[in-house]
Short mmCIF file of C-alpha atoms and ligand atoms in Angstrom, two decimals:
data_model
loop_
_atom_site.label_atom_id
_atom_site.label_comp_id
_atom_site.label_asym_id
_atom_site.label_seq_id
_atom_site.Cartn_x
_atom_site.Cartn_y
_atom_site.Cartn_z
CA UNK A 1 95.34 48.27 103.97
CA UNK A 2 98.92 48.52 105.16
CA UNK A 3 100.74 50.26 107.97
CA UNK A 4 102.46 52.52 105.50
CA UNK A 5 102.33 56.28 105.17
CA UNK A 6 100.47 56.25 101.90
CA UNK A 7 98.47 53.53 100.23
CA UNK A 8 98.92 54.96 96.76
CA UNK A 9 102.69 55.00 97.10
CA UNK A 10 102.95 51.48 98.44
CA UNK A 11 100.77 50.14 95.68
CA UNK A 12 102.69 51.85 92.94
CA UNK A 13 106.34 51.64 93.90
CA UNK A 14 108.11 48.29 93.96
CA UNK A 15 108.85 46.71 90.59
CA UNK A 16 108.40 49.77 88.46
CA UNK A 17 110.95 51.73 90.48
CA UNK A 18 113.61 49.06 90.21
CA UNK A 19 112.98 48.86 86.46
CA UNK A 20 113.82 52.59 86.22
CA UNK A 21 110.43 53.61 84.87
CA UNK A 22 108.25 56.44 86.12
CA UNK A 23 106.16 55.67 89.20
CA UNK A 24 102.79 57.42 89.44
CA UNK A 25 101.06 57.92 92.79
CA UNK A 26 97.43 57.24 91.95
CA UNK A 27 94.58 58.95 93.78
CA UNK A 28 92.32 56.64 95.78
CA UNK A 29 88.90 56.21 94.22
CA UNK A 30 86.27 57.81 96.50
CA UNK A 31 84.85 54.42 97.58
CA UNK A 32 88.37 53.19 98.42
CA UNK A 33 88.96 56.25 100.58
CA UNK A 34 85.66 55.73 102.38
CA UNK A 35 86.34 52.03 102.92
CA UNK A 36 89.88 52.58 104.22
CA UNK A 37 88.93 55.37 106.64
CA UNK A 38 85.83 53.52 107.83
CA UNK A 39 87.73 50.28 108.44
CA UNK A 40 90.35 52.12 110.46
CA UNK A 41 87.60 53.89 112.42
CA UNK A 42 85.81 50.63 113.27
CA UNK A 43 89.05 48.97 114.34
CA UNK A 44 90.11 51.86 116.57
CA UNK A 45 86.81 53.01 118.07
CA UNK A 46 84.17 50.37 117.33
CA UNK A 47 80.82 51.17 115.73
CA UNK A 48 80.20 53.42 112.75
CA UNK A 49 81.35 56.96 112.00
CA UNK A 50 78.74 59.67 111.40
CA UNK A 51 80.22 60.02 107.92
CA UNK A 52 83.41 60.22 105.87
CA UNK A 53 84.56 63.65 104.73
CA UNK A 54 87.44 64.45 102.43
CA UNK A 55 89.54 67.38 101.28
CA UNK A 56 92.03 67.53 98.42
CA UNK A 57 95.69 68.44 98.19
CA UNK A 58 96.56 71.14 95.65
CA UNK A 59 99.10 72.27 93.10
CA UNK A 60 99.59 75.92 92.37
CA UNK A 61 99.91 76.72 88.68
CA UNK A 62 101.45 80.13 89.22
CA UNK A 63 101.51 82.88 91.87
CA UNK A 64 104.04 81.55 94.39
CA UNK A 65 104.86 83.23 97.69
CA UNK A 66 102.33 85.89 96.80
CA UNK A 67 99.53 84.94 99.21
CA UNK A 68 101.00 86.47 102.37
CA UNK A 69 101.85 89.55 100.30
CA UNK A 70 98.21 90.13 99.37
CA UNK A 71 98.80 88.98 95.78
CA UNK A 72 97.26 86.56 93.30
CA UNK A 73 97.61 82.76 93.18
CA UNK A 74 96.14 80.18 90.81
CA UNK A 75 95.86 76.73 92.41
CA UNK A 76 93.88 73.64 91.39
CA UNK A 77 92.58 70.91 93.69
CA UNK A 78 94.12 67.47 93.14
CA UNK A 79 92.20 64.20 92.97
CA UNK A 80 94.44 63.10 95.87
CA UNK A 81 92.57 63.54 99.12
CA UNK A 82 92.68 63.21 102.89
CA UNK A 83 89.68 61.16 104.10
CA UNK A 84 88.37 61.54 107.61
CA UNK A 85 85.84 59.14 109.16
CA UNK A 86 84.44 61.06 112.10
CA UNK A 87 81.85 60.65 114.86
CA UNK A 88 80.77 63.38 117.18
CA UNK A 89 81.10 62.77 120.94
CA UNK A 90 79.02 64.18 123.76
CA UNK A 91 82.08 65.24 125.80
CA UNK A 92 85.12 67.40 124.94
CA UNK A 93 87.51 64.52 124.23
CA UNK A 94 89.18 64.15 120.83
CA UNK A 95 90.50 60.71 119.84
CA UNK A 96 92.52 60.38 116.65
CA UNK A 97 93.98 57.50 114.69
CA UNK A 98 95.79 57.14 111.37
CA UNK A 99 97.46 54.20 109.61
CA UNK A 100 100.80 55.29 111.10
CA UNK A 101 99.42 55.33 114.66
CA UNK A 102 96.80 52.61 114.38
CA UNK A 103 98.20 50.74 117.37
CA UNK A 104 97.85 53.73 119.65
CA UNK A 105 94.91 56.10 119.54
CA UNK A 106 95.89 59.66 120.53
CA UNK A 107 93.59 61.19 123.14
CA UNK A 108 93.29 64.98 123.54
CA UNK A 109 91.09 67.31 125.55
CA UNK A 110 89.55 70.21 123.65
CA UNK A 111 89.72 72.29 126.84
CA UNK A 112 93.41 71.63 127.41
CA UNK A 113 94.98 72.03 123.97
CA UNK A 114 96.67 75.28 122.97
CA UNK A 115 99.09 76.96 120.55
CA UNK A 116 102.55 75.71 119.74
CA UNK A 117 104.95 76.56 122.53
CA UNK A 118 102.19 76.59 125.18
CA UNK A 119 101.64 73.78 127.73
CA UNK A 120 98.73 72.55 125.61
CA UNK A 121 100.86 72.20 122.45
CA UNK A 122 99.62 69.41 120.16
CA UNK A 123 102.19 67.36 118.30
CA UNK A 124 102.48 66.09 114.74
CA UNK A 125 99.43 65.71 112.50
CA UNK A 126 97.09 65.93 115.47
CA UNK A 127 97.70 69.69 115.44
CA UNK A 128 96.01 69.95 112.05
CA UNK A 129 92.86 68.15 113.21
CA UNK A 130 92.44 69.11 116.85
CA UNK A 131 93.82 72.54 115.92
CA UNK A 132 90.90 73.20 113.60
CA UNK A 133 88.38 72.48 116.38
CA UNK A 134 90.37 74.80 118.66
CA UNK A 135 90.55 77.53 116.01
CA UNK A 136 86.84 77.31 115.13
CA UNK A 137 86.01 77.95 118.77
CA UNK A 138 88.48 80.84 118.99
CA UNK A 139 86.86 82.29 115.87
CA UNK A 140 83.49 82.34 117.61
CA UNK A 141 82.01 79.24 115.99
CA UNK A 142 81.82 77.16 119.16
CA UNK A 143 81.24 75.65 121.48
CA UNK A 144 81.87 72.43 119.57
CA UNK A 145 81.96 68.95 121.03
CA UNK A 146 84.71 66.35 121.01
CA UNK A 147 84.96 63.66 118.33
CA UNK A 148 86.59 60.41 117.30
CA UNK A 149 88.28 60.48 113.90
CA UNK A 150 90.26 58.15 111.67
CA UNK A 151 92.43 59.64 108.93
CA UNK A 152 93.32 57.99 105.67
CA UNK A 153 95.15 60.18 103.16
CA UNK A 154 96.68 59.65 99.74
CA UNK A 155 98.13 63.16 99.49
CA UNK A 156 101.89 62.48 99.52
CA UNK A 157 103.27 63.62 102.88
CA UNK A 158 105.94 66.32 102.69
CA UNK A 159 105.52 66.51 98.92
CA UNK A 160 104.60 70.19 98.92
CA UNK A 161 101.06 69.29 97.83
CA UNK A 162 99.32 70.56 100.97
CA UNK A 163 98.79 67.31 102.81
CA UNK A 164 98.36 69.35 106.00
CA UNK A 165 95.82 71.75 104.50
CA UNK A 166 93.88 68.72 103.21
CA UNK A 167 93.68 67.41 106.76
CA UNK A 168 92.59 70.75 108.15
CA UNK A 169 89.89 71.21 105.53
CA UNK A 170 88.57 67.65 105.88
CA UNK A 171 88.25 68.32 109.61
CA UNK A 172 86.55 71.66 109.02
CA UNK A 173 83.88 70.30 106.67
CA UNK A 174 83.26 67.34 108.99
CA UNK A 175 82.85 69.55 112.07
CA UNK A 176 80.80 72.04 110.05
CA UNK A 177 78.26 69.30 109.46
CA UNK A 178 78.26 67.28 112.70
CA UNK A 179 78.29 70.41 114.88
CA UNK A 180 75.66 72.12 112.74
CA UNK A 181 77.67 75.21 111.75
CA UNK A 182 76.06 75.17 108.31
CA UNK A 183 78.86 77.08 106.60
CA UNK A 184 80.30 74.80 103.91
CA UNK A 185 77.41 73.69 101.72
CA UNK A 186 78.30 70.63 99.66
CA UNK A 187 81.15 70.05 97.20
CA UNK A 188 78.59 70.29 94.40
CA UNK A 189 76.84 73.36 95.81
CA UNK A 190 79.43 75.07 97.95
CA UNK A 191 78.69 78.11 100.07
CA UNK A 192 81.78 80.10 99.10
CA UNK A 193 81.42 82.78 101.76
CA UNK A 194 80.90 80.12 104.44
CA UNK A 195 83.90 78.21 103.17
CA UNK A 196 86.03 81.34 103.34
CA UNK A 197 85.21 81.53 107.07
CA UNK A 198 86.21 77.90 107.55
CA UNK A 199 89.43 78.60 105.61
CA UNK A 200 90.30 81.35 108.09
CA UNK A 201 90.05 78.89 111.00
CA UNK A 202 92.13 76.30 109.14
CA UNK A 203 94.83 78.91 108.54
CA UNK A 204 94.70 79.88 112.20
CA UNK A 205 95.19 76.23 113.17
CA UNK A 206 98.21 75.97 110.88
CA UNK A 207 99.73 79.28 112.02
CA UNK A 208 99.11 78.98 115.73
CA UNK A 209 98.77 75.28 116.54
CA UNK A 210 101.30 73.88 114.05
CA UNK A 211 103.51 76.99 114.07
CA UNK A 212 103.77 77.31 110.27
CA UNK A 213 103.32 80.97 109.27
CA UNK A 214 101.70 80.12 105.92
CA UNK A 215 99.51 82.42 103.91
CA UNK A 216 96.22 80.61 103.21
CA UNK A 217 96.49 79.67 99.55
CA UNK A 218 96.53 75.94 100.32
CA UNK A 219 93.43 75.93 102.51
CA UNK A 220 91.56 78.17 100.03
CA UNK A 221 92.42 75.75 97.22
CA UNK A 222 91.27 72.70 99.16
CA UNK A 223 88.02 74.35 100.18
CA UNK A 224 87.12 76.68 97.29
CA UNK A 225 88.40 75.11 94.02
CA UNK A 226 86.01 73.53 91.51
CA UNK A 227 86.48 70.51 89.24
CA UNK A 228 87.74 71.46 85.78
CA UNK A 229 88.83 74.88 86.99
CA UNK A 230 91.75 76.73 88.49
CA UNK A 231 91.00 79.16 91.31
CA UNK A 232 92.11 82.74 90.84
CA UNK A 233 92.59 83.85 94.39
CA UNK A 234 93.02 87.47 95.34
CA UNK A 235 94.67 87.12 98.70
CA UNK A 236 94.16 90.75 99.64
CA UNK A 237 90.39 90.82 99.21
CA UNK A 238 89.76 87.11 99.74
CA UNK A 239 87.81 87.08 96.47
CA UNK A 240 88.00 83.93 94.39
CA UNK A 241 87.08 83.32 90.78
CA UNK A 242 86.85 80.06 88.85
CA UNK A 243 88.98 80.03 85.69
CA UNK A 244 88.18 77.18 83.25
CA UNK A 245 91.23 74.91 83.18
CA UNK A 246 90.64 71.81 81.11
CA UNK A 247 93.99 71.00 79.55
CA UNK A 248 92.78 67.72 78.06
CA UNK A 249 90.62 69.50 75.45
CA UNK A 250 93.81 71.03 74.06
CA UNK A 251 95.68 67.72 74.16
CA UNK A 252 97.75 68.85 77.15
CA UNK A 253 98.38 67.63 80.69
CA UNK A 254 99.91 68.95 83.88
CA UNK A 255 102.51 66.54 85.24
CA UNK A 256 103.37 66.84 88.91
CA UNK A 257 106.87 65.73 89.87
CA UNK A 258 107.21 64.91 93.56
CA UNK A 259 110.96 65.34 94.07
CA UNK A 260 110.91 63.35 97.33
CA UNK A 261 113.19 66.04 98.75
CA UNK A 262 111.30 66.71 101.96
CA UNK A 263 110.23 70.28 102.41
CA UNK A 264 109.25 71.91 105.67
CA UNK A 265 107.33 75.07 106.41
CA UNK A 266 108.39 75.22 110.05
CA UNK A 267 112.19 75.26 109.74
CA UNK A 268 112.56 79.04 109.61
CA UNK A 269 113.23 79.49 105.87
CA UNK A 270 109.60 80.14 104.99
CA UNK A 271 109.23 82.52 107.95
CA UNK A 272 112.36 84.41 106.94
CA UNK A 273 111.00 84.98 103.40
CA UNK A 274 107.80 86.30 104.86
CA UNK A 275 109.65 88.56 107.30
CA UNK A 276 111.76 90.04 104.47
CA UNK A 277 108.62 90.88 102.50
CA UNK A 278 107.07 92.57 105.52
CA UNK A 279 110.25 94.55 106.10
CA UNK A 280 110.44 95.62 102.45
CA UNK A 281 106.79 96.73 102.50
CA UNK A 282 107.37 98.76 105.67
CA UNK A 283 110.46 100.46 104.20
CA UNK A 284 108.45 101.33 101.08
CA UNK A 285 105.51 102.64 103.08
CA UNK A 286 102.98 100.17 101.69
CA UNK A 287 100.86 97.74 103.67
CA UNK A 288 101.63 94.73 101.48
CA UNK A 289 103.97 94.21 98.52
CA UNK A 290 100.91 93.58 96.35
CA UNK A 291 100.28 97.32 96.62
CA UNK A 292 103.15 97.81 94.17
CA UNK A 293 102.72 97.18 90.46
CA UNK A 294 105.30 96.52 87.76
CA UNK A 295 105.33 100.23 86.72
CA UNK A 296 106.40 101.18 90.30
CA UNK A 297 108.95 98.44 90.57
CA UNK A 298 112.22 100.02 89.46
CA UNK A 299 111.65 103.05 91.63
CA UNK A 300 110.74 100.87 94.61
CA UNK A 301 113.82 98.71 94.14
CA UNK A 302 116.06 101.78 94.00
CA UNK A 303 114.53 103.03 97.22
CA UNK A 304 115.14 99.70 98.92
CA UNK A 305 118.71 99.60 97.63
CA UNK A 306 119.32 103.06 99.07
CA UNK A 307 117.45 102.37 102.31
CA UNK A 308 120.57 101.62 104.32
CA UNK A 309 119.08 98.31 105.53
CA UNK A 310 121.90 95.84 105.96
CA UNK A 311 119.96 93.22 104.00
CA UNK A 312 118.92 95.69 101.27
CA UNK A 313 120.15 93.48 98.37
CA UNK A 314 118.03 90.59 99.68
CA UNK A 315 114.98 92.84 100.09
CA UNK A 316 115.42 93.98 96.49
CA UNK A 317 115.43 90.38 95.27
CA UNK A 318 112.41 89.31 97.33
CA UNK A 319 110.38 92.35 96.27
CA UNK A 320 111.23 91.86 92.59
CA UNK A 321 110.01 88.27 92.77
CA UNK A 322 106.72 89.10 94.46
CA UNK A 323 105.77 91.99 92.17
CA UNK A 324 106.72 90.23 88.94
CA UNK A 325 105.10 86.96 90.05
CA UNK A 326 101.77 88.69 90.66
CA UNK A 327 101.99 90.16 87.15
CA UNK A 328 102.83 86.74 85.66
CA UNK A 329 99.76 85.31 87.37
CA UNK A 330 97.59 88.06 85.92
CA UNK A 331 99.11 87.46 82.46
CA UNK A 332 98.50 83.72 82.57
CA UNK A 333 94.90 84.17 83.69
CA UNK A 334 94.29 86.67 80.86
CA UNK A 335 95.64 84.10 78.41
CA UNK A 336 93.56 81.25 79.82
CA UNK A 337 90.43 83.36 79.69
CA UNK A 338 90.71 84.46 76.06
CA UNK A 339 88.75 81.44 74.86
CA UNK A 340 91.24 80.34 72.16
CA UNK A 341 92.83 76.87 72.29
CA UNK A 342 96.02 76.64 74.31
CA UNK A 343 98.28 76.03 71.33
CA UNK A 344 100.89 77.76 69.16
CA UNK A 345 102.03 81.17 70.38
CA UNK A 346 99.56 81.14 73.22
CA UNK A 347 101.01 77.88 74.52
CA UNK A 348 104.55 79.21 74.13
CA UNK A 349 103.64 82.30 76.14
CA UNK A 350 101.99 80.23 78.87
CA UNK A 351 105.06 77.97 79.08
CA UNK A 352 107.39 80.97 79.19
CA UNK A 353 105.43 82.39 82.15
CA UNK A 354 105.90 79.13 84.06
CA UNK A 355 109.61 79.09 83.23
CA UNK A 356 110.01 82.72 84.28
CA UNK A 357 108.24 81.97 87.57
CA UNK A 358 110.74 79.22 88.30
CA UNK A 359 113.72 81.44 87.50
CA UNK A 360 112.40 84.16 89.76
CA UNK A 361 111.84 81.69 92.61
CA UNK A 362 115.29 80.19 92.08
CA UNK A 363 117.34 83.35 91.66
CA UNK A 364 115.45 86.12 93.47
CA UNK A 365 113.43 84.26 96.08
CA UNK A 366 115.99 81.49 96.64
CA UNK A 367 113.48 78.79 97.52
CA UNK A 368 114.40 76.19 94.91
CA UNK A 369 116.82 73.31 95.43
CA UNK A 370 118.88 71.01 93.17
CA UNK A 371 116.13 68.37 92.96
CA UNK A 372 113.58 70.96 91.81
CA UNK A 373 115.99 72.51 89.30
CA UNK A 374 116.94 69.16 87.80
CA UNK A 375 113.25 68.21 87.53
CA UNK A 376 112.28 71.35 85.62
CA UNK A 377 115.37 71.28 83.39
CA UNK A 378 114.90 67.61 82.48
CA UNK A 379 111.19 68.14 81.83
CA UNK A 380 111.87 71.08 79.52
CA UNK A 381 114.63 69.21 77.70
CA UNK A 382 112.19 66.34 77.12
CA UNK A 383 109.63 68.64 75.50
CA UNK A 384 107.64 70.24 78.33
CA UNK A 385 106.19 73.60 77.21
CA UNK A 386 107.06 75.09 80.59
CA UNK A 387 107.96 73.89 84.08
CA UNK A 388 108.38 75.31 87.55
CA UNK A 389 108.57 74.45 91.21
CA UNK A 390 105.19 74.67 92.96
CA UNK A 391 104.34 75.39 96.60
CA UNK A 392 106.68 76.63 99.29
CA UNK A 393 109.88 75.17 97.78
CA UNK A 394 113.05 73.82 99.41
CA UNK A 395 111.97 70.40 98.10
CA UNK A 396 108.40 69.29 97.48
CA UNK A 397 107.03 69.23 93.95
CA UNK A 398 107.43 70.72 90.49
CA UNK A 399 104.91 70.93 87.65
CA UNK A 400 105.41 70.57 83.90
CA UNK A 401 102.97 71.56 81.16
CA UNK A 402 103.24 68.75 78.60
CA UNK A 403 101.48 67.27 75.60
CA UNK A 404 99.11 64.59 76.87
CA UNK A 405 100.86 61.92 74.83
CA UNK A 406 104.27 62.97 76.16
CA UNK A 407 103.53 62.49 79.88
CA UNK A 408 105.37 59.19 80.14
CA UNK A 409 108.35 60.27 78.06
CA UNK A 410 108.81 63.44 80.13
CA UNK A 411 108.43 61.50 83.38
CA UNK A 412 111.00 58.94 82.25
CA UNK A 413 113.42 61.72 81.31
CA UNK A 414 113.11 63.13 84.83
CA UNK A 415 113.71 59.67 86.33
CA UNK A 416 116.84 59.29 84.20
CA UNK A 417 118.12 62.75 85.18
CA UNK A 418 117.58 61.89 88.86
CA UNK A 419 119.42 58.61 88.50
CA UNK A 420 122.32 60.41 86.82
CA UNK A 421 122.49 62.82 89.79
CA UNK A 422 122.21 60.05 92.37
CA UNK A 423 118.95 61.53 93.72
CA UNK A 424 116.19 59.39 95.24
CA UNK A 425 113.73 58.42 92.47
CA UNK A 426 110.91 60.96 92.13
CA UNK A 427 107.20 60.09 91.98
CA UNK A 428 104.62 61.56 89.63
CA UNK A 429 100.98 62.57 89.84
CA UNK A 430 98.46 63.38 87.17
CA UNK A 431 97.02 66.76 88.12
CA UNK A 432 93.37 66.72 87.07
CA UNK A 433 91.58 69.80 88.45
CA UNK A 434 89.23 68.19 90.97
CA UNK A 435 86.43 68.88 93.43
CA UNK A 436 86.81 70.78 96.71
CA UNK A 437 86.31 69.42 100.24
CA UNK A 438 83.05 67.63 100.90
CA UNK A 439 81.32 64.55 102.23
CA UNK A 440 81.57 61.08 100.72
CA UNK A 441 79.44 58.86 102.92
C1 LIG B 1 103.13 77.10 101.07
C2 LIG B 1 102.21 77.90 101.97
C3 LIG B 1 101.30 78.81 101.15
C4 LIG B 1 102.08 79.61 100.12
C5 LIG B 1 103.04 78.72 99.35
C6 LIG B 1 103.94 79.51 98.43
O1 LIG B 1 102.39 76.20 100.32
O2 LIG B 1 101.44 77.06 102.76
O3 LIG B 1 100.57 79.65 102.02
O4 LIG B 1 102.73 80.69 100.72
O5 LIG B 1 103.86 77.95 100.22
O6 LIG B 1 103.21 80.09 97.42
#
């Protein structure tokens, strides 16, 4: 084990990168994750953890910036996970360690921590772990006790793949078990309603403790996805449905391109998109933009344009993205559900939906960036059936729907396009729809 931010990255990078080939960030095998987290735990705290829990990162296939508008999203869980070796304490102290901080254990007091901006503000990744304990108690699931925990994650940090939600959800399933909340069930036999309650506390931790006003899609994916499936999430009702998503049977694969352009959800851009949507909904007299459908759209846009709001043109763009993106999500799910192989016209339509999503996010929602645009253009030029940015944007990752035997060629084309632009080399992940948060040991 190294001192680095990410074992998978350090293993994969050196020679391949200098040779100009595509570098894949592999997921840790479950036993590797357990061993790494347990070793760190023993070193930092002595003795054995009560167990090792994990939660996955995610990629969203379509339905972007729809969650906080009450719309639809369609994420899958990645095989890349945050692992948390945790032991319950009898007092209210929380001690945390990760490979980056292994020389100095962080010590917090569950009775003294509080939201961002308050005297009890918790810094960095600690907010995602201690914040979940704090939020569970605020949500009436306490009192909990303190704990010692060692984190070992192979979800690329800042890659737009929900490394923070993975941490929150790993903490939630660990505390669910050691504190006897009994809400999560197991990864194999999940209690979906119980998990939805844990999701709410994870979102609260992210919103209030970390100060990122995110919408909940990431935590729902990490907690409620199933292997081999995408999760159709209705963010208004909280209902979730498993949609079979096994690209390999159709000779396809989903390539994730981590642009290495660091994205942030706390720098004001994400919050400003959300605020515009809320303003547009208020001007239109609806609770959430998801209350509008495509048939209402032109009329709604005209009303916004004539509203006299000084940012009316921006509100028109944001609203158009949200309403059309929800429809694209519905259309893709209808296609995936029809039982026919994803090939021919059906594949072309699916790819076109991904492409249209990217255009809408680039032009109307203005959350793309040059690295994301170059990634999707290069992937398409190299034969991808469709490609789009995924997640919050402003950096982070893109996805490309490709033939399984074209993964390497498409990845190499993206590497070459990045080199030509003088961008930092991207990394790649194989996005196999994987299991939700659970316990490993
Ligand atoms: C981030 C947020 C999510 C969601 C996406 C955009 O990942 O955490 O809640 O809003 O951006 O779809």
